[in-house]
Amino acid sequence: MEIKKELNGTTLTVQIIGRLDASNAQELTNSLNASLDGVKELIFDFASLKYIASAGLRALLMAQKRMNKQGSMIIRHVDETVMEVLEMTGFADLMTIEK
């Protein structure tokens, strides 16, 4: 997995490339924890995310809980495979997803 971040004012865009699973979900959580101070809008760009496991879902949930307190979170460009996981787990109902 590769994480690319771009801060534009109070909007942080995070692009995740590859697979988000148990081997790297903590890396994403650590990266977000170090970057979210002062952020009002968190945008995840999943255009290059090919797979998400339960550990990755946990990282998303932690980010969503934090952003509920300080702003908003949007997930964009979700491919069919990842969207299926988000729908099956109920995450699609908890999060704002733009296709």
Short mmCIF file of C-alpha atoms in Angstrom, two decimals:
data_model
loop_
_atom_site.label_atom_id
_atom_site.label_comp_id
_atom_site.label_asym_id
_atom_site.label_seq_id
_atom_site.Cartn_x
_atom_site.Cartn_y
_atom_site.Cartn_z
CA MET A 1 0.00 0.00 0.00
CA GLU A 2 1.06 3.54 -0.73
CA ILE A 3 -0.49 6.61 0.90
CA LYS A 4 -0.44 10.00 -0.82
CA LYS A 5 -1.71 13.03 1.08
CA GLU A 6 -2.48 16.53 -0.14
CA LEU A 7 -3.53 19.32 2.20
CA ASN A 8 -5.38 22.25 0.64
CA GLY A 9 -6.45 24.70 3.33
CA THR A 10 -8.53 22.64 5.77
CA THR A 11 -9.20 19.84 3.26
CA LEU A 12 -7.01 16.75 3.35
CA THR A 13 -7.17 14.36 0.40
CA VAL A 14 -5.75 10.90 1.02
CA GLN A 15 -5.14 8.58 -1.90
CA ILE A 16 -4.61 4.93 -1.06
CA ILE A 17 -2.88 2.81 -3.68
CA GLY A 18 -2.91 -0.98 -3.59
CA ARG A 19 -4.33 -3.12 -0.80
CA LEU A 20 -5.49 -1.99 2.63
CA ASP A 21 -5.28 -4.96 4.97
CA ALA A 22 -3.99 -6.15 8.34
CA SER A 23 -0.38 -5.74 7.29
CA ASN A 24 -0.68 -1.99 6.70
CA ALA A 25 -3.90 -0.63 8.26
CA GLN A 26 -2.00 0.65 11.30
CA GLU A 27 0.25 2.63 8.96
CA LEU A 28 -2.84 4.40 7.60
CA THR A 29 -4.17 5.07 11.11
CA ASN A 30 -0.82 6.49 12.22
CA SER A 31 -0.57 8.64 9.12
CA LEU A 32 -4.08 10.03 9.65
CA ASN A 33 -3.52 10.69 13.35
CA ALA A 34 -0.47 12.76 12.45
CA SER A 35 -2.35 14.73 9.78
CA LEU A 36 -5.90 15.48 10.95
CA ASP A 37 -5.33 18.40 13.34
CA GLY A 38 -7.19 21.38 11.90
CA VAL A 39 -8.71 19.38 9.03
CA LYS A 40 -12.40 20.12 8.41
CA GLU A 41 -12.88 17.86 5.39
CA LEU A 42 -11.20 14.50 4.86
CA ILE A 43 -11.47 13.03 1.38
CA PHE A 44 -10.38 9.48 0.63
CA ASP A 45 -9.62 8.82 -3.04
CA PHE A 46 -10.03 5.10 -3.60
CA ALA A 47 -9.45 5.15 -7.39
CA SER A 48 -6.33 3.00 -6.92
CA LEU A 49 -7.49 0.94 -3.94
CA LYS A 50 -7.88 -2.65 -5.12
CA TYR A 51 -8.78 -4.45 -1.87
CA ILE A 52 -9.89 -3.63 1.66
CA ALA A 53 -9.91 -6.04 4.61
CA SER A 54 -11.52 -5.75 8.04
CA ALA A 55 -8.44 -4.02 9.48
CA GLY A 56 -8.76 -1.40 6.75
CA LEU A 57 -12.44 -0.96 7.58
CA ARG A 58 -11.48 -0.38 11.21
CA ALA A 59 -9.05 2.37 10.12
CA LEU A 60 -11.85 4.01 8.11
CA LEU A 61 -14.23 3.82 11.06
CA MET A 62 -11.69 5.46 13.35
CA ALA A 63 -11.21 8.26 10.81
CA GLN A 64 -14.99 8.67 10.47
CA LYS A 65 -15.45 8.94 14.24
CA ARG A 66 -12.78 11.62 14.47
CA MET A 67 -14.13 13.58 11.52
CA ASN A 68 -17.67 13.45 12.97
CA LYS A 69 -16.28 15.64 15.76
CA GLN A 70 -14.34 18.10 13.62
CA GLY A 71 -15.85 18.13 10.13
CA SER A 72 -16.79 15.67 7.40
CA MET A 73 -15.39 12.67 5.56
CA ILE A 74 -16.05 11.63 1.96
CA ILE A 75 -14.92 8.53 0.09
CA ARG A 76 -14.58 8.95 -3.68
CA HIS A 77 -13.85 6.81 -6.74
CA VAL A 78 -14.67 3.45 -5.15
CA ASP A 79 -14.28 0.49 -7.49
CA GLU A 80 -16.85 -2.30 -7.68
CA THR A 81 -14.94 -4.80 -5.53
CA VAL A 82 -14.28 -2.37 -2.68
CA MET A 83 -17.85 -1.03 -2.88
CA GLU A 84 -19.19 -4.55 -2.48
CA VAL A 85 -17.23 -4.91 0.78
CA LEU A 86 -18.48 -1.53 2.03
CA GLU A 87 -22.07 -2.49 1.22
CA MET A 88 -21.88 -6.00 2.72
CA THR A 89 -20.44 -4.69 5.98
CA GLY A 90 -22.88 -1.79 6.31
CA PHE A 91 -20.12 0.80 5.97
CA ALA A 92 -21.83 2.20 2.87
CA ASP A 93 -24.70 3.29 5.13
CA LEU A 94 -22.38 4.90 7.69
CA MET A 95 -20.17 6.89 5.35
CA THR A 96 -20.57 9.40 2.54
CA ILE A 97 -19.50 7.70 -0.66
CA GLU A 98 -19.32 9.44 -4.02
CA LYS A 99 -18.89 7.15 -7.01
#
